[in-house]
mmCIF file of C-alpha atoms in Angstrom:
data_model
loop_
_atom_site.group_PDB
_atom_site.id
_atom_site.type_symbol
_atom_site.label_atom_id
_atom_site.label_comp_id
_atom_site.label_asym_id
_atom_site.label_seq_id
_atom_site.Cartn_x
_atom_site.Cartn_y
_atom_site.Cartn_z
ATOM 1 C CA UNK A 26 14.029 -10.304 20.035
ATOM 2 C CA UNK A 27 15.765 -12.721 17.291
ATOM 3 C CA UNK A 28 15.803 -12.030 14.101
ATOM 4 C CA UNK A 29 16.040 -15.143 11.654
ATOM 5 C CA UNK A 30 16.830 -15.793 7.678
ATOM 6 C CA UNK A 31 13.775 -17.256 5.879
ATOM 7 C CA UNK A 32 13.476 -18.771 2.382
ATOM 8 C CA UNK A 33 10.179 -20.443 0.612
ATOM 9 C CA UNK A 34 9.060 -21.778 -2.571
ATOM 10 C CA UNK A 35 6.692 -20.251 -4.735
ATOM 11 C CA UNK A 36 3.552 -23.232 -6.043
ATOM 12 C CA UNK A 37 5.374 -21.908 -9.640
ATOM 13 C CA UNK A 38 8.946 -22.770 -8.668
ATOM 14 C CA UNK A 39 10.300 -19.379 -7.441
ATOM 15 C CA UNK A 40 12.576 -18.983 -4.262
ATOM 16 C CA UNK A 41 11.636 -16.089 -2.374
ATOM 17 C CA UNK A 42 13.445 -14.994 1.022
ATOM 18 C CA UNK A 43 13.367 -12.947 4.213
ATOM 19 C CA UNK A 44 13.537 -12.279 7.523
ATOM 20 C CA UNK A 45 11.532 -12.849 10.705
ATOM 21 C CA UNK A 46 11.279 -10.698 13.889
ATOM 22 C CA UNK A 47 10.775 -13.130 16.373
ATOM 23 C CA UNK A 48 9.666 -11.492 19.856
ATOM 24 C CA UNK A 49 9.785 -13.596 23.310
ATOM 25 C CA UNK A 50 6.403 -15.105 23.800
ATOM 26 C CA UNK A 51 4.501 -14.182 20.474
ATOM 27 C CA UNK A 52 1.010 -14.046 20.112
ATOM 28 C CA UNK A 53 -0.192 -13.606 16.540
ATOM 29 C CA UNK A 54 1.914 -13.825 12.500
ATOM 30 C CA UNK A 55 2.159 -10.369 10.564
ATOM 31 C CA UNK A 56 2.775 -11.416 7.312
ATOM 32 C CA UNK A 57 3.808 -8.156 6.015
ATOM 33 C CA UNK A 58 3.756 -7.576 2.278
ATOM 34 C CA UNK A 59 5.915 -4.441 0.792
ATOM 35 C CA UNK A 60 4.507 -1.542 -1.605
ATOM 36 C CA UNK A 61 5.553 -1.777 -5.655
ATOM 37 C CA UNK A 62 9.239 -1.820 -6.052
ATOM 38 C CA UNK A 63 10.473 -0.795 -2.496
ATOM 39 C CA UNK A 64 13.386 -1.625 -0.220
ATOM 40 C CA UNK A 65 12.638 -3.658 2.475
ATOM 41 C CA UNK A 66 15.158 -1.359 4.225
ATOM 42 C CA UNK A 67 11.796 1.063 4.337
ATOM 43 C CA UNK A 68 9.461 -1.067 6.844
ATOM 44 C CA UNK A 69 12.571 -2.654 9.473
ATOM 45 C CA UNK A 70 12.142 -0.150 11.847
ATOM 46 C CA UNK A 71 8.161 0.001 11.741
ATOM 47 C CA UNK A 72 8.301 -3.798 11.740
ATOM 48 C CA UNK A 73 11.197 -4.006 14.514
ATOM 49 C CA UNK A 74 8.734 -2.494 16.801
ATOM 50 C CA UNK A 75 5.701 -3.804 16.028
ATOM 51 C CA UNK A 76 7.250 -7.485 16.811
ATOM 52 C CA UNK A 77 8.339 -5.607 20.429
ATOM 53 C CA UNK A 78 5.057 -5.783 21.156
ATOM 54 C CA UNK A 79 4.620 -9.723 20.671
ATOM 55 C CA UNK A 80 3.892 -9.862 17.012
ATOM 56 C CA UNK A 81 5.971 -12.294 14.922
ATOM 57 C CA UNK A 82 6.835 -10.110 11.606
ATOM 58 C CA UNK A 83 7.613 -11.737 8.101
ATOM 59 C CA UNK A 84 9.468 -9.309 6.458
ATOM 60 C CA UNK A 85 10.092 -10.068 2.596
ATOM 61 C CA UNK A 86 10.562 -9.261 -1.046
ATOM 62 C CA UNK A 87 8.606 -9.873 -4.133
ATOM 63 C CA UNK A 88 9.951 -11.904 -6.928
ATOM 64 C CA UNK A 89 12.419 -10.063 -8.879
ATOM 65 C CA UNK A 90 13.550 -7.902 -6.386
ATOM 66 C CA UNK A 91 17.290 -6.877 -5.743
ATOM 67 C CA UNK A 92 18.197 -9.489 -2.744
ATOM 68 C CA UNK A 93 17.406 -11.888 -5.539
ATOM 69 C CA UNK A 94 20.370 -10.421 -7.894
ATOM 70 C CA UNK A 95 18.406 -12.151 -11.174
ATOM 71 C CA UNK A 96 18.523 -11.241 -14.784
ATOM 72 C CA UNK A 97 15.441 -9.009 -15.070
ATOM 73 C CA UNK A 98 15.519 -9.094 -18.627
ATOM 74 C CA UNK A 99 14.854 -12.908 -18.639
ATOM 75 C CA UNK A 100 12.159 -12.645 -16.284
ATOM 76 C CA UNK A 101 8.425 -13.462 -17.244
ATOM 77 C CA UNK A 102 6.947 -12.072 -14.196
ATOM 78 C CA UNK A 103 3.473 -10.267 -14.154
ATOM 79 C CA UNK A 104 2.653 -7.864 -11.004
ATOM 80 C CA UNK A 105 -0.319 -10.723 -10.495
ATOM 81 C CA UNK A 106 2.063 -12.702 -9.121
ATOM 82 C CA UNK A 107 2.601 -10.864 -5.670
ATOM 83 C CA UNK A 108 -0.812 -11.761 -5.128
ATOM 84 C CA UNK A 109 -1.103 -15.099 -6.831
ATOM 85 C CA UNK A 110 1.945 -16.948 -5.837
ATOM 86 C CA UNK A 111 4.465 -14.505 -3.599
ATOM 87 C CA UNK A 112 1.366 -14.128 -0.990
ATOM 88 C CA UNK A 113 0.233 -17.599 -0.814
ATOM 89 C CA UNK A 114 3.696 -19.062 -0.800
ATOM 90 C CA UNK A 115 5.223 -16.836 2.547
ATOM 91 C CA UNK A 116 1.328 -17.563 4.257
ATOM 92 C CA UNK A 117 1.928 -21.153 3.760
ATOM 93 C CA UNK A 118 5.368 -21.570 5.387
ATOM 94 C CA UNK A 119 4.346 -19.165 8.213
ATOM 95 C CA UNK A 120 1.247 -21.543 9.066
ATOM 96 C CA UNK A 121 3.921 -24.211 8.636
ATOM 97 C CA UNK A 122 6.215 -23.070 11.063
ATOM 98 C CA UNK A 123 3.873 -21.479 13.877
ATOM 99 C CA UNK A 124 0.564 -23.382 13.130
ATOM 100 C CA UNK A 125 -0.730 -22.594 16.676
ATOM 101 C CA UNK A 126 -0.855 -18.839 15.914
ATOM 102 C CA UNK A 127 -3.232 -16.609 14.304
ATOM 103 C CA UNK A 128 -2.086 -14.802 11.356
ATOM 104 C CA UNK A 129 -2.700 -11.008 10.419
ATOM 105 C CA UNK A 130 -1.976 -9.556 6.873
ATOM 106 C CA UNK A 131 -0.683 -6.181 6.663
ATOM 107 C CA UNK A 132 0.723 -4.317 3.507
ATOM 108 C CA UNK A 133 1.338 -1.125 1.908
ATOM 109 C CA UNK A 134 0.352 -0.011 -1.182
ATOM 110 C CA UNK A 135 0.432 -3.275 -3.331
ATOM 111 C CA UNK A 136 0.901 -5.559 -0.561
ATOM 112 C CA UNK A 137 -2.365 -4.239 0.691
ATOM 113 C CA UNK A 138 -4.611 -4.465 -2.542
ATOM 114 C CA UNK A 139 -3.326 -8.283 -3.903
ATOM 115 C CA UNK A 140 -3.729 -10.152 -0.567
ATOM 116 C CA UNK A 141 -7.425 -10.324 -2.477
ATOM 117 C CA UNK A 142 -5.975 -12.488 -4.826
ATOM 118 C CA UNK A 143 -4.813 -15.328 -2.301
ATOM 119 C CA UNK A 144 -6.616 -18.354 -2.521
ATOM 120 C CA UNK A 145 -6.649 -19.050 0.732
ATOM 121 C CA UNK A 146 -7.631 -16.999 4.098
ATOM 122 C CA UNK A 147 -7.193 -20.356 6.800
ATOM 123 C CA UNK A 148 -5.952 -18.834 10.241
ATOM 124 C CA UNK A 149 -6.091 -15.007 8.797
ATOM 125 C CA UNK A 150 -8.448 -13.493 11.871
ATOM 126 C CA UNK A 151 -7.336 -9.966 10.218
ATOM 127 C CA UNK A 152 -6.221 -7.366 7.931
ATOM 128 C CA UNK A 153 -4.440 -4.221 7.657
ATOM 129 C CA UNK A 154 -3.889 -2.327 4.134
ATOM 130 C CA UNK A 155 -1.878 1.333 4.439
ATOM 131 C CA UNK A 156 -1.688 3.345 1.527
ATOM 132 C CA UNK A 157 -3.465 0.747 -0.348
ATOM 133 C CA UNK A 158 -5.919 1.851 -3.639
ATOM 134 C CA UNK A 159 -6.420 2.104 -7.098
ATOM 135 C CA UNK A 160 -3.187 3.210 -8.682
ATOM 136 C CA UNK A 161 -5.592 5.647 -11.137
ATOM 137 C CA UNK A 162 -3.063 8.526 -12.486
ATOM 138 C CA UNK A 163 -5.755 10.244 -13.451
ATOM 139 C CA UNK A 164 -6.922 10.907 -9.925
ATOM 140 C CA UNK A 165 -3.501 12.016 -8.801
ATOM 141 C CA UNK A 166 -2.649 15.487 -8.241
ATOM 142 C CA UNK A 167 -1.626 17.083 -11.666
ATOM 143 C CA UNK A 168 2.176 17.364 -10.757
ATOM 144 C CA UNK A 169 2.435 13.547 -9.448
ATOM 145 C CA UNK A 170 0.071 12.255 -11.983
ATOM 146 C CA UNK A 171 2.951 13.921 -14.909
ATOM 147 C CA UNK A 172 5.448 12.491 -13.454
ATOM 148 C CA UNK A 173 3.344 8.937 -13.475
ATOM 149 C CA UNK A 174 2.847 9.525 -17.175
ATOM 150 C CA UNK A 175 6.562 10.572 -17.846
ATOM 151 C CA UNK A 176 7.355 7.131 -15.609
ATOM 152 C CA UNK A 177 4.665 4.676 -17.755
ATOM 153 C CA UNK A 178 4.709 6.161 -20.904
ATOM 154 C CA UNK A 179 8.170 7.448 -21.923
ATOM 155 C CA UNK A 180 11.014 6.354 -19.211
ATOM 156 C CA UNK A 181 9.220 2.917 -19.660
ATOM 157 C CA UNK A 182 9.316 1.944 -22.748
ATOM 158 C CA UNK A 183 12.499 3.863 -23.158
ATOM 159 C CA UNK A 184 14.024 1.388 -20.862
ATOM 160 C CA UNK A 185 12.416 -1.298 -21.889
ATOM 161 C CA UNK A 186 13.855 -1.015 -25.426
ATOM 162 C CA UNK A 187 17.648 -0.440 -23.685
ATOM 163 C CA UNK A 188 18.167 -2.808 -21.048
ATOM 164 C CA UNK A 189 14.927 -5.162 -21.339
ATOM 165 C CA UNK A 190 13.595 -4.559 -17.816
ATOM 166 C CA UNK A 191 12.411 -1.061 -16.284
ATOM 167 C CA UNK A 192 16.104 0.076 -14.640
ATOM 168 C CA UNK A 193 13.858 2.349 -11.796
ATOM 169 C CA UNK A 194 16.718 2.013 -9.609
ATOM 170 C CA UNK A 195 18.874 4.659 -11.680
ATOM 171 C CA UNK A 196 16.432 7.214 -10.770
ATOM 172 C CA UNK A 197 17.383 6.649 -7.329
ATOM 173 C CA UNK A 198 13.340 6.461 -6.321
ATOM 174 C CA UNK A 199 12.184 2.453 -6.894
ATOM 175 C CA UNK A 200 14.050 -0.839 -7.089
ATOM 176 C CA UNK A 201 14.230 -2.172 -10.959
ATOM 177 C CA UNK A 202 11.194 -4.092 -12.636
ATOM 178 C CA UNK A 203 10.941 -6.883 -14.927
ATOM 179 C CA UNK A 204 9.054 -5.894 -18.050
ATOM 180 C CA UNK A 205 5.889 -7.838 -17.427
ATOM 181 C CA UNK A 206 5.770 -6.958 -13.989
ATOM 182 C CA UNK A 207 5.647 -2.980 -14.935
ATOM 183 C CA UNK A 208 3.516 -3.298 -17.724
ATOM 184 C CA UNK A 209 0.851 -4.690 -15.990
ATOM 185 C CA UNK A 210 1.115 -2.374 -13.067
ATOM 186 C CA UNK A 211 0.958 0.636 -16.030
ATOM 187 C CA UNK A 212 -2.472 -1.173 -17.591
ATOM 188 C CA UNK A 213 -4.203 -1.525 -14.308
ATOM 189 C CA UNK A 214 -3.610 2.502 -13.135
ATOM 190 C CA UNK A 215 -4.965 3.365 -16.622
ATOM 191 C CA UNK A 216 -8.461 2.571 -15.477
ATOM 192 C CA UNK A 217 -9.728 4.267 -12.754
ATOM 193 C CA UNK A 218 -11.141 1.024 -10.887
ATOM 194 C CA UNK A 219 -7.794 -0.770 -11.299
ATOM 195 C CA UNK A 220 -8.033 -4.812 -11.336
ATOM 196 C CA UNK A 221 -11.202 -4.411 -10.382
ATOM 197 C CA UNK A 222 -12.307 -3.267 -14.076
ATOM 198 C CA UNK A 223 -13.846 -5.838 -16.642
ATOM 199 C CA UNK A 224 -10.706 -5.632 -19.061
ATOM 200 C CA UNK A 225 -8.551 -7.268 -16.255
ATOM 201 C CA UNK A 226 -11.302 -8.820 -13.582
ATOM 202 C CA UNK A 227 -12.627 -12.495 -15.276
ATOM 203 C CA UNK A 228 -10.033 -12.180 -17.858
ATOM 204 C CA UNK A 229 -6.384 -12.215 -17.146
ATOM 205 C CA UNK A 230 -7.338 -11.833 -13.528
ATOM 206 C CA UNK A 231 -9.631 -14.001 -11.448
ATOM 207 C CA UNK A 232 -13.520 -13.071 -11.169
ATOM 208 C CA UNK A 233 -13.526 -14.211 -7.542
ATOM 209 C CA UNK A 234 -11.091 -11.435 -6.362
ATOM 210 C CA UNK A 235 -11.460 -10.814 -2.741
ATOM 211 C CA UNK A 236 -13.620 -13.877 -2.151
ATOM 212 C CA UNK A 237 -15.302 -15.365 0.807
ATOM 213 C CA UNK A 238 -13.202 -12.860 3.295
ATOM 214 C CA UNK A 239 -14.892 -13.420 7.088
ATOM 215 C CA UNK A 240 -11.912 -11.481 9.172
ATOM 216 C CA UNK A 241 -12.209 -7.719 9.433
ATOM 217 C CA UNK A 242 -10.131 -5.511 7.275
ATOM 218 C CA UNK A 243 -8.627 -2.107 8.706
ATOM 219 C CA UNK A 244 -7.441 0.571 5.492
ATOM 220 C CA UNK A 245 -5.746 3.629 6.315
ATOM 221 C CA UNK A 246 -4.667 6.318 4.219
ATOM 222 C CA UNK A 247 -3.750 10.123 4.562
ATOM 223 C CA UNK A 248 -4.621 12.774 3.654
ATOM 224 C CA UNK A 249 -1.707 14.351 1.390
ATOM 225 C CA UNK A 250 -1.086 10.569 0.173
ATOM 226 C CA UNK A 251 -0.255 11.735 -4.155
ATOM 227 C CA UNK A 252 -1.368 8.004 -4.982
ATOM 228 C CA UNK A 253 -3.951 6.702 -2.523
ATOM 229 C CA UNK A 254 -6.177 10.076 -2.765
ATOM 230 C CA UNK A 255 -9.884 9.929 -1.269
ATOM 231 C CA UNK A 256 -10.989 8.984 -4.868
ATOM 232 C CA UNK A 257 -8.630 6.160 -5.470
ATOM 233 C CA UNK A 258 -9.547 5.020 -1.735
ATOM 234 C CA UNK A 259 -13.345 4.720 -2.759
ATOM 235 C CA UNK A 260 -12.617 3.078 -6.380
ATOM 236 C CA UNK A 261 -10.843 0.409 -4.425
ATOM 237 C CA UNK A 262 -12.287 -0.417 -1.830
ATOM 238 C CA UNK A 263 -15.933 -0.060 -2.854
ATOM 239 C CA UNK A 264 -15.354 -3.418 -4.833
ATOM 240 C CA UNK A 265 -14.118 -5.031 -1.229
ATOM 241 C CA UNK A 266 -16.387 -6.925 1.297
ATOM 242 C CA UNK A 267 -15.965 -8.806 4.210
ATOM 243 C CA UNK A 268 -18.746 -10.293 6.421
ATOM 244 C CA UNK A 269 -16.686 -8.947 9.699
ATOM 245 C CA UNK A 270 -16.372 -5.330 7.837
ATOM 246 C CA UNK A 271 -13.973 -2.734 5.981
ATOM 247 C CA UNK A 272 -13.109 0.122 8.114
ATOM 248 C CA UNK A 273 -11.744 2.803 6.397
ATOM 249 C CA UNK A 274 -9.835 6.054 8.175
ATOM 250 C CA UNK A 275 -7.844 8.756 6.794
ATOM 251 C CA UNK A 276 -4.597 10.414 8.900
ATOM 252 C CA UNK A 277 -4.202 13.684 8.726
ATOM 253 C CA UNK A 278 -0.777 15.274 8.907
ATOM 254 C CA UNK A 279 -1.276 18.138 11.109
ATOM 255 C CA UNK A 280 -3.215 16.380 13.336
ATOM 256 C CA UNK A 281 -0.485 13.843 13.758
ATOM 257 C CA UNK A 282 1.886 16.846 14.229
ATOM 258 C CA UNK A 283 4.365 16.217 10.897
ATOM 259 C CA UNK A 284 4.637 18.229 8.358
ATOM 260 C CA UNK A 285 3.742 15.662 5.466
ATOM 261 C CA UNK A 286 2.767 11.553 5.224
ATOM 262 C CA UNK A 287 2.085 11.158 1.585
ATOM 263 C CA UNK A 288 2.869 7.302 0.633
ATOM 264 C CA UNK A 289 5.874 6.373 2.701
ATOM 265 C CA UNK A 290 6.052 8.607 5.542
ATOM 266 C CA UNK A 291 3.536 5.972 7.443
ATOM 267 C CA UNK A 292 6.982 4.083 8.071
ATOM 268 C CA UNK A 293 8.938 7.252 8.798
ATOM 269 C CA UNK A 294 9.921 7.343 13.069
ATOM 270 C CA UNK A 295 8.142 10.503 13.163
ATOM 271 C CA UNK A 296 5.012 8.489 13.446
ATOM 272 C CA UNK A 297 6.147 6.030 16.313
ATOM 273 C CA UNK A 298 4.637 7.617 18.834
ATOM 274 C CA UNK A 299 1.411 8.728 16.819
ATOM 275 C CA UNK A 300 0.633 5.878 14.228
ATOM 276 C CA UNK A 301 2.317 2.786 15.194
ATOM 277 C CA UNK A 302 0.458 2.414 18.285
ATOM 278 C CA UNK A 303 -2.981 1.970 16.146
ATOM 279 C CA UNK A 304 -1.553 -0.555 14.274
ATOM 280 C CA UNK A 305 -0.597 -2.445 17.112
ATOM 281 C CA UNK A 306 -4.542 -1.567 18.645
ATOM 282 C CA UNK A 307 -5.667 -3.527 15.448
ATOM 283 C CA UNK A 308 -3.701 -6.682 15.709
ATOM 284 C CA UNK A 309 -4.949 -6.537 19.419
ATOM 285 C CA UNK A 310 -8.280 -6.195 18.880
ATOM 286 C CA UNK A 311 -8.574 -8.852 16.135
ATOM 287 C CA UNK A 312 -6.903 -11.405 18.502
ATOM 288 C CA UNK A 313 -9.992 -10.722 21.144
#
């Protein structure tokens, strides 16, 4: 397997980069789209061996993130932008440079909610969104959901005021956010339907989110996850249609024999052997 550099251009202007995992005889794109503010370092192993089983894998960051080494507090960014022109920009250069291979979306967290917001689906034949939901604090568990509120509403604008960006990265848990990018993400989980509700959705978001999808999507989430809890899942998702289907399945952590999963341990080696294999199922069964 090589593993190549990669660099686009956002329809706005921004450079974004990353790398491909480039098996021997490929047989589908993952265009794989990270979760809010985390290392890429997080997903290389999971995405190391899902490309071992004859997957291309796009591996990339967000606008703003650290590879990029910019001046956060001269960023304009907004969170839409993943969606709106991060998304679009890496789909078109991988239809660019393998145009005879179908293409399958799969993100965590954010990366699996804003692929809605792409404009186009041409050569997607499927979808897979992991931990992916309505950020809704209020549906957190009471010690996560504190911490959320400490995060938004005090470290925030605390940090805001200081450096002008959100410096996440000196709390040793997130990569650092541009203002507008945070902000945004902080309005949206204060409403319990996320961009989905009418403050955002038909004003400073499209109405025709998740439009004219005809590939099937796969969502998983587990059971222990603090963000994407059973409620969050169904505020989501319920807003979601395709005319090949949404399946929806939770993972349970004692099932899968580990002690917790919560949002990141989907990625964690303890689930090679018990998770990884499904995802690979999926990609397999939307190329039949």
């Amino acid at each position: 397997m090589n593993i190549e550099h990669f660099s686009t251009t956002c329809e706005d202007g921004v450079s974004l980069q990353g790398e491909l995992f480039i098996p021997e005889r490929p047989r589908a794109v993952v265009q794989f789209s990270c979760g809010t503010a985390t290392p890429t370092k997080v997903y290389r192993h999971f995405l190391s061996h899902i490309a071992q089983a004859g997957f291309i894998c796009a591996l990339w960051d967000y606008r703003g993130g650290e590879i990029y080494q910019e001046n956060l507090s001269q960023c304009q960014y907004q969170y839409a932008d993943y969606g709106r022109q991060d998304m679009p920009a890496v789909k078109q250069y991988l239809r660019q440079r393998f145009p005879e291979l179908p293409l399958v979306l799969l993100g965590h967290s954010a990366g699996g909610q804003q692929f809605g917001f792409m404009p186009d689906y041409s050569g997607v034949v499927g979808a897979i969104s992991i931990g992916a939901s309505s950020g809704y604090t209020g549906n957190m568990p009471l010690s996560y959901r504190l911490k959320a509120y400490w995060y938004f509403y005090a470290f925030m604008p605390a940090s805001i005021a200081w450096r002008g960006y959100v410096a996440t990265k000196s709390l040793g848990i997130m990569e650092d956010l541009p203002t507008g990018v945070a902000t945004q993400w902080r309005d949206w989980c204060s409403k319990p339907d996320y961009f989905f509700d009418p403050q955002f959705r038909g004003q400073t978001l499209p109405a025709d989110l998740f439009c004219d999808i005809h590939f099937p999507i796969q969502v998983y989430y587990a059971s222990d996850d603090t963000i994407a809890t059973p409620q969050n899942i169904d505020n989501f998702w319920r807003h979601v249609h395709s005319s090949a289907g949404v399946e929806i399945q939770q993972l349970d952590a004692k099932e899968l024999k580990v002690k917790r999963i919560d949002h990141f341990g989907y990625f964690s080696r303890a689930l090679k052997s018990q998770f990884w294999p499904q995802i690979i199922a999926d990609i397999n069964r939307f190329l039949d």
